[in-house]
PDB file of C-alpha atoms in Angstrom:
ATOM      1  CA  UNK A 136     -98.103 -36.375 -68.628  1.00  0.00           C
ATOM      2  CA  UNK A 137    -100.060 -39.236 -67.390  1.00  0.00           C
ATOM      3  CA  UNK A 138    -102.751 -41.763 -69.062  1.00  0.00           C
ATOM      4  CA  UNK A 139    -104.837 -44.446 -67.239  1.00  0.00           C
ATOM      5  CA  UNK A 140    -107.358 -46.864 -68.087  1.00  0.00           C
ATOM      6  CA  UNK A 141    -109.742 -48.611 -66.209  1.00  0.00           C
ATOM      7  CA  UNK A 142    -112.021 -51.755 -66.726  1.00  0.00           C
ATOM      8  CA  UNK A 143    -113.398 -54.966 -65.611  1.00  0.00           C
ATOM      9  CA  UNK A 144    -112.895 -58.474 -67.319  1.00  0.00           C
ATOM     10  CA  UNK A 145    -115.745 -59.939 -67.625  1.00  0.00           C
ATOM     11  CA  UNK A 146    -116.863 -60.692 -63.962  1.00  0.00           C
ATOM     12  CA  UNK A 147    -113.384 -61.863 -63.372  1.00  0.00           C
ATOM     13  CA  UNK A 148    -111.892 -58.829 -61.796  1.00  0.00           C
ATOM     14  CA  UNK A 149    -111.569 -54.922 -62.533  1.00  0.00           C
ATOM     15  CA  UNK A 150    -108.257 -53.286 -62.832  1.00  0.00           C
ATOM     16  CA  UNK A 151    -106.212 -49.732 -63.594  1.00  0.00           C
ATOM     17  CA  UNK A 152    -103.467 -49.047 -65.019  1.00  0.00           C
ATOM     18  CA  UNK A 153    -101.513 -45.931 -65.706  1.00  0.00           C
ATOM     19  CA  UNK A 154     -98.385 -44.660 -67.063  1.00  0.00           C
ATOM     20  CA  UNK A 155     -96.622 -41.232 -65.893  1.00  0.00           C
ATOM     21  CA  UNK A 156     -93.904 -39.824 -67.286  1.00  0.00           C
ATOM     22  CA  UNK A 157     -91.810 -36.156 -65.530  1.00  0.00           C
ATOM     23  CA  UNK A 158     -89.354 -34.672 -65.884  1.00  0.00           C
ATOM     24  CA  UNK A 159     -88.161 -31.337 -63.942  1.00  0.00           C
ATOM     25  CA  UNK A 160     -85.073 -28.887 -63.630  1.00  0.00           C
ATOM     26  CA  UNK A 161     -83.727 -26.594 -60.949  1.00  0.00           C
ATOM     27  CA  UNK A 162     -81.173 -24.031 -61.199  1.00  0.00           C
ATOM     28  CA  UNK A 163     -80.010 -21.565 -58.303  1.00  0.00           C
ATOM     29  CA  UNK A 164     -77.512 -19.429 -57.737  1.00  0.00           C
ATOM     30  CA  UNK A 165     -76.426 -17.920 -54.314  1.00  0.00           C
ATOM     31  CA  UNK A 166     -76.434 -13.906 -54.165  1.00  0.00           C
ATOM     32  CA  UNK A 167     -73.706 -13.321 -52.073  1.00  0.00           C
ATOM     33  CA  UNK A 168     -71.109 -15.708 -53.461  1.00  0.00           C
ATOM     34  CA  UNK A 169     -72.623 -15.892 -57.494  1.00  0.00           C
ATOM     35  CA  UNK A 170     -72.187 -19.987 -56.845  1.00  0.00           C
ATOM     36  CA  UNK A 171     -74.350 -21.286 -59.565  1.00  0.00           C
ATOM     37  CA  UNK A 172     -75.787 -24.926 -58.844  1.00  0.00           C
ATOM     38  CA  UNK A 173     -78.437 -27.069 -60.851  1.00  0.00           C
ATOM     39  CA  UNK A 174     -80.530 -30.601 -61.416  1.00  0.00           C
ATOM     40  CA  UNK A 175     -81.632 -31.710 -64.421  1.00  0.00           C
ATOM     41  CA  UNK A 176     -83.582 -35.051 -63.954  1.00  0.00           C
ATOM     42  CA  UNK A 177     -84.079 -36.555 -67.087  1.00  0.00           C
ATOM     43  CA  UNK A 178     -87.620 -38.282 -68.171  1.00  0.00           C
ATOM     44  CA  UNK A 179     -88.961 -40.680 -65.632  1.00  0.00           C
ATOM     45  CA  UNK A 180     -91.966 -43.304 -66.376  1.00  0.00           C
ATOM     46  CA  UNK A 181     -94.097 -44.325 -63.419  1.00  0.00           C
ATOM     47  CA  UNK A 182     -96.274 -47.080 -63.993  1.00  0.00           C
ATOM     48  CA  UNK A 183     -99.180 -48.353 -61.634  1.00  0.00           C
ATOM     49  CA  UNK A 184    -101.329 -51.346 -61.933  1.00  0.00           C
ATOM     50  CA  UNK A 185    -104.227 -52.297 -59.828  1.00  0.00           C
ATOM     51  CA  UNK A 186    -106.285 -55.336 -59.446  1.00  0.00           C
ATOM     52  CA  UNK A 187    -109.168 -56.105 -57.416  1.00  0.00           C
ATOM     53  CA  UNK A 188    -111.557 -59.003 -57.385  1.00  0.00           C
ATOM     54  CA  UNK A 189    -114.591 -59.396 -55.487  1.00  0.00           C
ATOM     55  CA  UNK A 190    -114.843 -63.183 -53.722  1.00  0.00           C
ATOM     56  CA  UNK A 191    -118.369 -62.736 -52.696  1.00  0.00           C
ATOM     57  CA  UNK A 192    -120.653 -59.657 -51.572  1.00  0.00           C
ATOM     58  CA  UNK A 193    -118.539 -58.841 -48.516  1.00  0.00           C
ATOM     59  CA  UNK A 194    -114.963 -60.463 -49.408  1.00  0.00           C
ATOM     60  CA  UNK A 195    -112.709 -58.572 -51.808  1.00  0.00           C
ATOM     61  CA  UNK A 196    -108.945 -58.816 -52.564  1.00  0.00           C
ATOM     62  CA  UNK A 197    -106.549 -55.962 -54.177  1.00  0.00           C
ATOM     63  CA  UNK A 198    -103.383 -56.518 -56.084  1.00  0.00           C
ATOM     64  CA  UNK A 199    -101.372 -53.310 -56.619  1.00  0.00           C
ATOM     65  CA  UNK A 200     -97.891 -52.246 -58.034  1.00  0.00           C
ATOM     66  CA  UNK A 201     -97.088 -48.575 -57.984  1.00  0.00           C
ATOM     67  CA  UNK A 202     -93.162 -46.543 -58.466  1.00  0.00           C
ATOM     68  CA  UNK A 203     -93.006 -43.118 -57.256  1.00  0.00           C
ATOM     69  CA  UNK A 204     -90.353 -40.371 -57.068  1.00  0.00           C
ATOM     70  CA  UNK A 205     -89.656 -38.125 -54.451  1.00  0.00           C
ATOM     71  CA  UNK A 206     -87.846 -35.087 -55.231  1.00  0.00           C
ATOM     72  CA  UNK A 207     -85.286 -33.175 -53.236  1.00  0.00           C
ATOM     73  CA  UNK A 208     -86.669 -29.951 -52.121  1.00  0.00           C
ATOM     74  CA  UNK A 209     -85.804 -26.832 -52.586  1.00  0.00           C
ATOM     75  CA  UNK A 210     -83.398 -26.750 -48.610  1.00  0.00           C
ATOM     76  CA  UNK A 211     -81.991 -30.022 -49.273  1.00  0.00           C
ATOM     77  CA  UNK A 212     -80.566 -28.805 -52.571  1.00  0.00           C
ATOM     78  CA  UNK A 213     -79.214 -25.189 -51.762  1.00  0.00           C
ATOM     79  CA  UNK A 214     -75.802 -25.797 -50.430  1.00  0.00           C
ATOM     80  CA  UNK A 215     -75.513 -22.255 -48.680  1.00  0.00           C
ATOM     81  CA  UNK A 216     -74.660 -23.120 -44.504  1.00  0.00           C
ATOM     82  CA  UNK A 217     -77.130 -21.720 -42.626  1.00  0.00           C
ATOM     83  CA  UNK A 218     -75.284 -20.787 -39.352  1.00  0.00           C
ATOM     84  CA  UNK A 219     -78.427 -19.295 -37.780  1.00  0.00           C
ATOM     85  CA  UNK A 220     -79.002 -22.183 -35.405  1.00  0.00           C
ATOM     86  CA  UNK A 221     -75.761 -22.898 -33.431  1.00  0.00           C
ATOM     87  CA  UNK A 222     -77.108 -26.374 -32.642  1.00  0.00           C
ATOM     88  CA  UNK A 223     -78.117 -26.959 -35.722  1.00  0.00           C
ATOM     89  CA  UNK A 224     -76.542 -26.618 -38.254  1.00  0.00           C
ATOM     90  CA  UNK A 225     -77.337 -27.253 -41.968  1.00  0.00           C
ATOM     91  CA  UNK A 226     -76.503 -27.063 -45.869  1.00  0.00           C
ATOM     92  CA  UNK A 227     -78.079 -28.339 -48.718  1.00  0.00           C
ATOM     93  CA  UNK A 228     -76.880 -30.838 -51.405  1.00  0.00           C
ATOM     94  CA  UNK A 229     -76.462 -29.969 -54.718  1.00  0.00           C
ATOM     95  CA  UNK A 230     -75.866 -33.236 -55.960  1.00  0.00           C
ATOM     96  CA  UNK A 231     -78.702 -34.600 -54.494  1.00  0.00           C
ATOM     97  CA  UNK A 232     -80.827 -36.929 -56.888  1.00  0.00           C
ATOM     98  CA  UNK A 233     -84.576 -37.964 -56.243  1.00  0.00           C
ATOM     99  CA  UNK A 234     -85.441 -41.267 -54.859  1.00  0.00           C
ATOM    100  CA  UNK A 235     -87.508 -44.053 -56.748  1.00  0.00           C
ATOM    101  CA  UNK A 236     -89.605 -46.225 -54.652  1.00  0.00           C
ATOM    102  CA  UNK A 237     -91.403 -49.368 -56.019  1.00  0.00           C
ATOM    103  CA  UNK A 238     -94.343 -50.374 -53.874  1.00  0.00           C
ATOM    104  CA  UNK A 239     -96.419 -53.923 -54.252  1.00  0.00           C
ATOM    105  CA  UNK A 240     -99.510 -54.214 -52.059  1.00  0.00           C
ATOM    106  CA  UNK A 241    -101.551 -57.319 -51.215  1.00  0.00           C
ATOM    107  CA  UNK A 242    -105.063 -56.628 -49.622  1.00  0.00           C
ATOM    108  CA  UNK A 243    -108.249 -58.703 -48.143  1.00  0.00           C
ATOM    109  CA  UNK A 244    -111.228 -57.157 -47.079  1.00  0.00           C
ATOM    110  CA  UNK A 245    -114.489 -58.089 -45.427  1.00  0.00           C
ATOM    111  CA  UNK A 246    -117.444 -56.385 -44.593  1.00  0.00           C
ATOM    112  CA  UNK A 247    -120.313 -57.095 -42.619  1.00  0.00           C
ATOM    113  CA  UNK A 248    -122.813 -54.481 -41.929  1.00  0.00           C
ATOM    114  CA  UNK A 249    -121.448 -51.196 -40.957  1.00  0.00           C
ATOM    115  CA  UNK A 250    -117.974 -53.646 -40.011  1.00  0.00           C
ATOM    116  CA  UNK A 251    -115.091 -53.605 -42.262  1.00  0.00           C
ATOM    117  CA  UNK A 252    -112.167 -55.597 -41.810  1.00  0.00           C
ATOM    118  CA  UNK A 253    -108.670 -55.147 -43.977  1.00  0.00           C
ATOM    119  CA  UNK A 254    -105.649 -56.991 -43.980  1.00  0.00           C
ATOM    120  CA  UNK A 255    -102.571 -55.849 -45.981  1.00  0.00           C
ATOM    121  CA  UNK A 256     -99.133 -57.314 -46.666  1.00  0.00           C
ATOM    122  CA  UNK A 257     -96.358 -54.788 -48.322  1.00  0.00           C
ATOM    123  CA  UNK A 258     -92.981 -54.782 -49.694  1.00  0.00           C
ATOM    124  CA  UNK A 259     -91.550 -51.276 -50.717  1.00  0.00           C
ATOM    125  CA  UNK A 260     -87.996 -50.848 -52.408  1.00  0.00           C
ATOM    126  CA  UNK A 261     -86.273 -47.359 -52.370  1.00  0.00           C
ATOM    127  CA  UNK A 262     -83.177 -46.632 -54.824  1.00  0.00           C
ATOM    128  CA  UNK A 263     -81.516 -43.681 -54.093  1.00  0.00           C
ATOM    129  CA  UNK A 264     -83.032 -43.067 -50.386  1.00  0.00           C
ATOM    130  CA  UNK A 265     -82.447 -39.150 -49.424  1.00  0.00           C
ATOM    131  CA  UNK A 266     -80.956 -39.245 -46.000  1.00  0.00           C
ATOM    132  CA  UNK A 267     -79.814 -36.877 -43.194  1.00  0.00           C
ATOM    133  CA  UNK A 268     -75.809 -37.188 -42.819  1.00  0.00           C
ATOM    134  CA  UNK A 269     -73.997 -35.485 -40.129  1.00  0.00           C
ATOM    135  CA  UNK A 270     -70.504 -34.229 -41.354  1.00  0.00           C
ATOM    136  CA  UNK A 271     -67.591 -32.500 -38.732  1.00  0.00           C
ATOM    137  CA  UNK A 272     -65.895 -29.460 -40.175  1.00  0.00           C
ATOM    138  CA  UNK A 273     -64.463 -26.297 -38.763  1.00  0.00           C
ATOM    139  CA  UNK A 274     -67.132 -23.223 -38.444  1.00  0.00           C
ATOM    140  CA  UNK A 275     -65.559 -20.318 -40.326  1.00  0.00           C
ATOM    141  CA  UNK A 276     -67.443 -18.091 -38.148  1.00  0.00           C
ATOM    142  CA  UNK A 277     -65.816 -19.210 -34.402  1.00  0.00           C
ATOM    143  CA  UNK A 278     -62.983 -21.116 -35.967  1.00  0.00           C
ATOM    144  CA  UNK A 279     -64.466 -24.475 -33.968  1.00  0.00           C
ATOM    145  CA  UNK A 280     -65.208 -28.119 -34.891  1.00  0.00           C
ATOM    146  CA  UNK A 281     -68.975 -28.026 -35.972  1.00  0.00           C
ATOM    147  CA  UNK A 282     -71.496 -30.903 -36.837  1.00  0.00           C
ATOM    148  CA  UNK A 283     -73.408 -29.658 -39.997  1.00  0.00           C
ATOM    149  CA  UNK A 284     -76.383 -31.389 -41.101  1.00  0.00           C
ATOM    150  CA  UNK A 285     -76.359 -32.427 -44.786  1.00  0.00           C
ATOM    151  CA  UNK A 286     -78.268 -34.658 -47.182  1.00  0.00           C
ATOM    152  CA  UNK A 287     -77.002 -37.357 -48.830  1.00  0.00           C
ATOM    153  CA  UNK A 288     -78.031 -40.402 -51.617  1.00  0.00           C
ATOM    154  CA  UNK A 289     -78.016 -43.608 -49.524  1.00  0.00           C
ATOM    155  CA  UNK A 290     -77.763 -46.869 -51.636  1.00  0.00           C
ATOM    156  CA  UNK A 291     -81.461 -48.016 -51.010  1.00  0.00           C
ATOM    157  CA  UNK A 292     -83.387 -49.461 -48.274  1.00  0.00           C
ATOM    158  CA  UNK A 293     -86.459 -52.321 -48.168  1.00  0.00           C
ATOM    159  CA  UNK A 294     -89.211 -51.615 -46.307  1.00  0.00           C
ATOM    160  CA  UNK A 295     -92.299 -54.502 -45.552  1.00  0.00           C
ATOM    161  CA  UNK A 296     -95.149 -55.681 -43.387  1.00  0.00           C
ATOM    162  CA  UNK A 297     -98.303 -56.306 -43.088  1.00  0.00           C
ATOM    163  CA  UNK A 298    -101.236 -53.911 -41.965  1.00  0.00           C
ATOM    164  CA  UNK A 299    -104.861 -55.095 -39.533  1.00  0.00           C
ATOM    165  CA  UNK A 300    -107.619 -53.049 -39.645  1.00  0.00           C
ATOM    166  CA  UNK A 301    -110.923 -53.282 -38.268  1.00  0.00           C
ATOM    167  CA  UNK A 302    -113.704 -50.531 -38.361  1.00  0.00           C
ATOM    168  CA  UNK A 303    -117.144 -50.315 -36.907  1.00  0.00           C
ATOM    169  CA  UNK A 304    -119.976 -47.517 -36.312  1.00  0.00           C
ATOM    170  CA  UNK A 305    -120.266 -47.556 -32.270  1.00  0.00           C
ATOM    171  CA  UNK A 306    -122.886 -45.482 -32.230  1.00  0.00           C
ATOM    172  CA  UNK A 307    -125.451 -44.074 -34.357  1.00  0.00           C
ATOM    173  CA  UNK A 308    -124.196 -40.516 -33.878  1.00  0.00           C
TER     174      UNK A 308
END
């Protein structure tokens, strides 16, 4: 489900906001040894908020605060060892949870003519950050130390910068 709502304040500055909530499920269960394995992710609310305000005709500035989920798919869940890649090995986690990433955006624009410059500052927090991990066992199949490639819930990880872009029509075709 999801609402938004967008408007302007007087000549102040315009904004939208929204409000999602999800929710989702997976069950599986692996033919040839009937291990059942499931998810149920409980309901989620993801709230956005933008903001902009035009400075002048050409100069504009954004505000905007976002969280998102990212889901484990369907291979990173499944935690049947696929052996068909002797280099690369892999299994799925069925433990797995999704990852929640809260995003804030600062933006500055200018335009003149067919010019457009944007400048952009970020900060982005990730709880729950899906990750490759790399775990040694012995390979029932040649009896052998293997690396198999799994998946795993890190703690969280911080990402920020800042963004320059400039744009202009070189040529009228």
């Amino acid at each position: 489900a999801y609402i938004s709502v967008a408007g302007k304040v007087k000549k102040l500055f315009s904004y939208k906001v929204g409000l999602r909530a999800e929710s989702s499920a997976y069950d599986g269960k692996l033919l040839n040894t009937g291990e059942k394995f499931s998810n149920r992710y409980p309901i989620s609310l993801f709230p956005s908020v933008f903001l902009s305000k035009s400075l002048t005709q050409t100069d504009q500035i954004q505000l905007s605060v976002t969280r998102r989920v990212n889901r484990p798919n369907f291979f990173q869940l499944i935690p049947f060892v696929d052996y068909s890649d002797s280099l690369n090995i892999t299994r799925g986690n069925a433990d797995l949870v999704p990852e929640f990433t809260t995003s804030s955006e600062f933006s500055y624009s200018k335009t003149k003519g067919s010019a457009t410059f944007l400048t952009s500052v970020y900060y982005k927090h990730t709880n729950n950050l899906i990750t490759r991990y790399l775990n040694q066992e012995v390979n029932p199949i040649s009896g052998k130390l293997d690396l198999i490639n799994t998946y795993i819930n890190a703690n969280s990880s911080i990402n920020y910068g800042a963004e320059f872009t400039y744009t202009n029509k070189i040529a009228k075709w």
